[in-house]
Short mmCIF file of C-alpha atoms and ligand atoms in Angstrom, two decimals:
data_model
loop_
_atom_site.label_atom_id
_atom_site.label_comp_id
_atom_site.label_asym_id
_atom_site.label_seq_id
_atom_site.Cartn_x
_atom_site.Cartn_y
_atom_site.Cartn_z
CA UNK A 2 81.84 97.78 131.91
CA UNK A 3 85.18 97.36 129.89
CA UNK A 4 82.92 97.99 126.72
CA UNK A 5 80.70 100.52 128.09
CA UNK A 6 85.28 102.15 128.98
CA UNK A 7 86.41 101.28 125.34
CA UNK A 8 83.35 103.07 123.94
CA UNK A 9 83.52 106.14 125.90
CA UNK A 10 86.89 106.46 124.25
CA UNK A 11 86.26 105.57 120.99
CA UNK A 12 83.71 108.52 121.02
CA UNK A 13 86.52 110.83 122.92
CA UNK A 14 88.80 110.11 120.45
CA UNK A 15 86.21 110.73 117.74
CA UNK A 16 85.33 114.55 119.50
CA UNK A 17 88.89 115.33 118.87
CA UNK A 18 89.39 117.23 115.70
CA UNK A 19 92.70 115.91 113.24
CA UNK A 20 94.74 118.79 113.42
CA UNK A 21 96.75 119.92 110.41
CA UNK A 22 100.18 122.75 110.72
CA UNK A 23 100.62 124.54 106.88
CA UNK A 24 103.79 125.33 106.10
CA UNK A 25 104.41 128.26 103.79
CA UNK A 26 106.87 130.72 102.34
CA UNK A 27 105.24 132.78 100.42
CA UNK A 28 102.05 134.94 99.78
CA UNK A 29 99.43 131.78 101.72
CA UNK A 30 96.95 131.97 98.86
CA UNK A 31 96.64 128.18 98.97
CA UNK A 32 96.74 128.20 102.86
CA UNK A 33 93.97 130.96 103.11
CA UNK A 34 91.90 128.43 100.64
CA UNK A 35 92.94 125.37 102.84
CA UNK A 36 91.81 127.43 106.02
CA UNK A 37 88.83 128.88 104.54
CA UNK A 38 87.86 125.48 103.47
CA UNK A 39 87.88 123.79 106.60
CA UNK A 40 86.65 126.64 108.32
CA UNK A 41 84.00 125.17 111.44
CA UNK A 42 84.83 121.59 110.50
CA UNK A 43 84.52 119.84 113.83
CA UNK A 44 86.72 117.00 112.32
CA UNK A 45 89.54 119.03 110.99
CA UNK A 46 91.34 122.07 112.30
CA UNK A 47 94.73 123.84 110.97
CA UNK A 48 96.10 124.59 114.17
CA UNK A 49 99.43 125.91 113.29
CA UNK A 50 100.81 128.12 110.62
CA UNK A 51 104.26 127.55 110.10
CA UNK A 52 106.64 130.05 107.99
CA UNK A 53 110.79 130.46 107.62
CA UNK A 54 109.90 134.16 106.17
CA UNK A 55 109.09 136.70 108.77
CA UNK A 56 107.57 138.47 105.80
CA UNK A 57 105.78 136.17 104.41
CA UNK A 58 102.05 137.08 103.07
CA UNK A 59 100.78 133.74 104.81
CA UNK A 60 101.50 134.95 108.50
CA UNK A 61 99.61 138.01 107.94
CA UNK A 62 96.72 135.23 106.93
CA UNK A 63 97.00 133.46 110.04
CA UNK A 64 96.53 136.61 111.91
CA UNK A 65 93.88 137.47 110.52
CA UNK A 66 92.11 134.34 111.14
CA UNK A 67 93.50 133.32 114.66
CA UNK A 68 95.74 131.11 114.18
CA UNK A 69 98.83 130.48 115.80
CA UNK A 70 102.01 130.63 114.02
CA UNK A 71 105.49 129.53 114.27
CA UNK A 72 108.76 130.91 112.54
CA UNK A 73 111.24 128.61 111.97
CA UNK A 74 114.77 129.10 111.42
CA UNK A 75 117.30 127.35 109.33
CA UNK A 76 119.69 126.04 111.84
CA UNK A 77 117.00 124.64 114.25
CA UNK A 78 115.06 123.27 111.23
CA UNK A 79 117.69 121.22 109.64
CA UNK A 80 120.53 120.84 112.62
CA UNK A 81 118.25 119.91 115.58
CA UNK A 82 114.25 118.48 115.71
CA UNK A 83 113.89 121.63 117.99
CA UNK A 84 110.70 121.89 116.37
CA UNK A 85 109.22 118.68 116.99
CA UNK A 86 107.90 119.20 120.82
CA UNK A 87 106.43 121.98 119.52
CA UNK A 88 104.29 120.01 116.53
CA UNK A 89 103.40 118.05 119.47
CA UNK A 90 102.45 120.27 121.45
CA UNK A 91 99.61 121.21 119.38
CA UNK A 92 99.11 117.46 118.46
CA UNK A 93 99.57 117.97 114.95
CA UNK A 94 98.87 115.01 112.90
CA UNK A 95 98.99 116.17 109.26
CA UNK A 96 101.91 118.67 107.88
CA UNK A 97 100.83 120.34 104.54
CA UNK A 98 103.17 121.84 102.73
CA UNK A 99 101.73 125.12 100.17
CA UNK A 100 104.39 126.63 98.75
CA UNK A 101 107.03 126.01 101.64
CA UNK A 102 110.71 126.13 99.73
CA UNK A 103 112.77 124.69 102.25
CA UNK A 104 113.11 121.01 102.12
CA UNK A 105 112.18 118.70 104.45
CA UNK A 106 114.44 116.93 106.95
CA UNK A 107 114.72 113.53 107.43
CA UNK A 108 113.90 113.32 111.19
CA UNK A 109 110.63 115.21 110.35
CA UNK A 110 109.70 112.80 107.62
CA UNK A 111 110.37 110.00 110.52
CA UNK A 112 108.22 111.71 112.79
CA UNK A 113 105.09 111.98 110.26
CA UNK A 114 105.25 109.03 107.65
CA UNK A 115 103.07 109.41 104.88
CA UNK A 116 101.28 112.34 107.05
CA UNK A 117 103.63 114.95 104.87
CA UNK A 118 102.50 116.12 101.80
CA UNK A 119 103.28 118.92 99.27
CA UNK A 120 101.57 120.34 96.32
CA UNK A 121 103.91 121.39 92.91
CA UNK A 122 102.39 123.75 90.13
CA UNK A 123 103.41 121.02 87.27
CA UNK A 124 102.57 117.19 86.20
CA UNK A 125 105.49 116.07 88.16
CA UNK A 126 107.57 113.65 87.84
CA UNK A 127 108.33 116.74 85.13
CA UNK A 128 109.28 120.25 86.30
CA UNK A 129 110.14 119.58 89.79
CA UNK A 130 113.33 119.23 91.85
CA UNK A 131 115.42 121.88 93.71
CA UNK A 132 114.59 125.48 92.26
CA UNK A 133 111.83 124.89 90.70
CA UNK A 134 109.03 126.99 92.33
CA UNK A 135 106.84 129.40 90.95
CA UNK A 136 107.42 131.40 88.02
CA UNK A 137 110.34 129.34 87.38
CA UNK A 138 108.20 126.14 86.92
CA UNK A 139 105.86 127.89 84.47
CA UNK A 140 108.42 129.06 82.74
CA UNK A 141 110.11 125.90 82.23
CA UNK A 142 107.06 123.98 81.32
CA UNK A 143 106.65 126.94 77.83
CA UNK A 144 110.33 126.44 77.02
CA UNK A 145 109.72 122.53 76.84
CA UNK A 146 106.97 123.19 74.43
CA UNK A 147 104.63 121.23 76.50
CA UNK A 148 100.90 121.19 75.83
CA UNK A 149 99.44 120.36 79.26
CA UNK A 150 100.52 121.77 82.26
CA UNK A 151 98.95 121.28 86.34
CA UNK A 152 99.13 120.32 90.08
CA UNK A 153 100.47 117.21 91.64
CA UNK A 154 99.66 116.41 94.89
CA UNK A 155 102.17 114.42 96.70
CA UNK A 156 103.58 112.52 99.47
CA UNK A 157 107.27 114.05 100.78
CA UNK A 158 110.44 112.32 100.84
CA UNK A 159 113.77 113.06 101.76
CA UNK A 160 114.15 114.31 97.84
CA UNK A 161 112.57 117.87 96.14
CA UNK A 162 108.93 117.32 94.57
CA UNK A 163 109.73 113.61 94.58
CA UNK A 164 107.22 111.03 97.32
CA UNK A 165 104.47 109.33 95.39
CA UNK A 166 102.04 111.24 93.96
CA UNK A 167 98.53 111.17 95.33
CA UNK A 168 96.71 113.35 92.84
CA UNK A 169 96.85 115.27 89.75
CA UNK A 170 94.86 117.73 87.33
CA UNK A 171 95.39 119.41 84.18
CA UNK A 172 95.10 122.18 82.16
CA UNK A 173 95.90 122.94 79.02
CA UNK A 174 98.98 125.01 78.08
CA UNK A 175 98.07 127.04 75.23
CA UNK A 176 100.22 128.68 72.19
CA UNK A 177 100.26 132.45 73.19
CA UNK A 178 100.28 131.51 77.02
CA UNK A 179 102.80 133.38 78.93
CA UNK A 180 104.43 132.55 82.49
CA UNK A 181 101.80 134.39 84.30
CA UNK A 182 99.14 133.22 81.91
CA UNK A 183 99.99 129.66 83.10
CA UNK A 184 100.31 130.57 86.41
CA UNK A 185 96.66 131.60 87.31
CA UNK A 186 95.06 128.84 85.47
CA UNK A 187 97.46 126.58 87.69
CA UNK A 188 96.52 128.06 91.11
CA UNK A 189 92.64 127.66 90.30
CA UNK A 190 93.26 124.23 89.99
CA UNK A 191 95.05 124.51 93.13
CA UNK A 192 92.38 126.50 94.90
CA UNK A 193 89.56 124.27 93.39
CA UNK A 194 91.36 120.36 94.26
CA UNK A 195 94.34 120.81 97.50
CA UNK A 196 91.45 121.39 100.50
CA UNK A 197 89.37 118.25 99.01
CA UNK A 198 92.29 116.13 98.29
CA UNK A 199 93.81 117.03 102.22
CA UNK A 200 89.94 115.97 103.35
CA UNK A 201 89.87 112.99 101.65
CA UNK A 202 92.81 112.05 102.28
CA UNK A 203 92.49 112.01 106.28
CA UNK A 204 88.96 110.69 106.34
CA UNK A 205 90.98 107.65 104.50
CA UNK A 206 93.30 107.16 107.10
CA UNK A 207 91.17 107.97 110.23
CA UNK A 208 89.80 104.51 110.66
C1 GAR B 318 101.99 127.33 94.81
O1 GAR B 318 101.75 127.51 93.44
C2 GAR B 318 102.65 125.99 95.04
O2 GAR B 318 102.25 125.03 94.14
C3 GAR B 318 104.10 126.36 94.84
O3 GAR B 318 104.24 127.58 95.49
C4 GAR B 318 103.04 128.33 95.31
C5 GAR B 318 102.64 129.00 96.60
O4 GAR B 318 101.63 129.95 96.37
N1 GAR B 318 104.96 125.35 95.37
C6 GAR B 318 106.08 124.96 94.76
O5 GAR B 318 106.49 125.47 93.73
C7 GAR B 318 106.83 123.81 95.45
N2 GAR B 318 107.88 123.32 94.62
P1 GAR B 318 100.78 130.57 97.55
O6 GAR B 318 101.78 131.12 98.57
O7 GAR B 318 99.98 131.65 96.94
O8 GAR B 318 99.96 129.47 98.13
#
């Protein structure tokens, strides 16, 4: 009876889909990817948008495809873990960061250990730290003279663009490429690897 109990869980527990809150800043095109990608996966579901920009392109996303959202602000983010009950409320597992400028705090990277991760438009450890976002990244990467540019995927730690790095891909940077040149061949490596790499990376740790 006590096995015929333990399985019964073991398969409730399996019914239960991993869910994942984005956080974003800016325009969402990595978190309308991420949400297209896992759209009708029984095993994973992004259950929570999460934005500090009330204007920001990615809440308009969420909208669109149903899914809740929460706007965060600055002195309950880093002052208080007002936000925590509410991660836990929807029994959010995963926190993926795409493009969310606001670091981290430290009692949120206690809640979630190594169940926080970010994506930068650059081969980190290169190109990364506070400011560096965006154009500013691509920029940087042409003024260095550098040949090959990319994503990183990585854990987060209590420092910018900084936890160990889970995955990377290149592209190359070439001669007469300009900021915004760089930029879209960057984000299709984004679009292509950041849903896959999220998907493997929780069927590793599901066991
Ligand atoms: C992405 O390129 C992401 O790598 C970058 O912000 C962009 C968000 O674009 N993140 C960083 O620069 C973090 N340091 P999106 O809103 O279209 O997904």
């Amino acid at each position: 009876k006590k096995y015929l109990t333990e399985l019964a869980e073991r398969k409730k527990k399996m019914d239960k889909p991993v869910n994942i809150a984005i956080f974003a800043s800016g325009a969402g095109s990595n978190a309308a990817r991420i949400i297209e990608y896992f759209c009708g996966n029984a095993a994973i579901k992004i259950s929570l948008i999460a934005s500090n920009v009330p204007a920001a392109g990615v809440l308009t996303i969420a909208a669109r495809n149903n899914i809740d959202t929460l706007l965060i602000n600055r002195e309950n983010f880093f002052k208080a873990d007002a936000y925590l009950p509410v991660l836990e409320k929807y029994k959010i597992s995963w926190i993926v960061l795409a493009g969310f400028l606001w670091k981290i705090p430290s009692k949120l990277i206690a809640a979630y250990p190594q169940r926080i991760i970010n994506i930068h438009p650059a081969l980190l450890p290169g190109h990364g730290g506070k400011g560096m976002y965006g154009h500013f990244v691509h920029e940087a990467v042409i003024t260095n003279g550098d040949t090959e540019s990319g994503i990183s995927i990585h854990f987060v730690d209590e420092l910018y663009d900084h936890g160990k790095i889970i995955f990377q891909a290149k592209c190359p940077v070439d001669k007469n490429d300009t900021a915004d040149s760089l930029a879209k061949k960057v984000q299709q490596l984004e679009h292509t690897y950041f849903a896959p790499e999220i998907q493997k990376l929780i069927l590793q740790n599901c066991s």
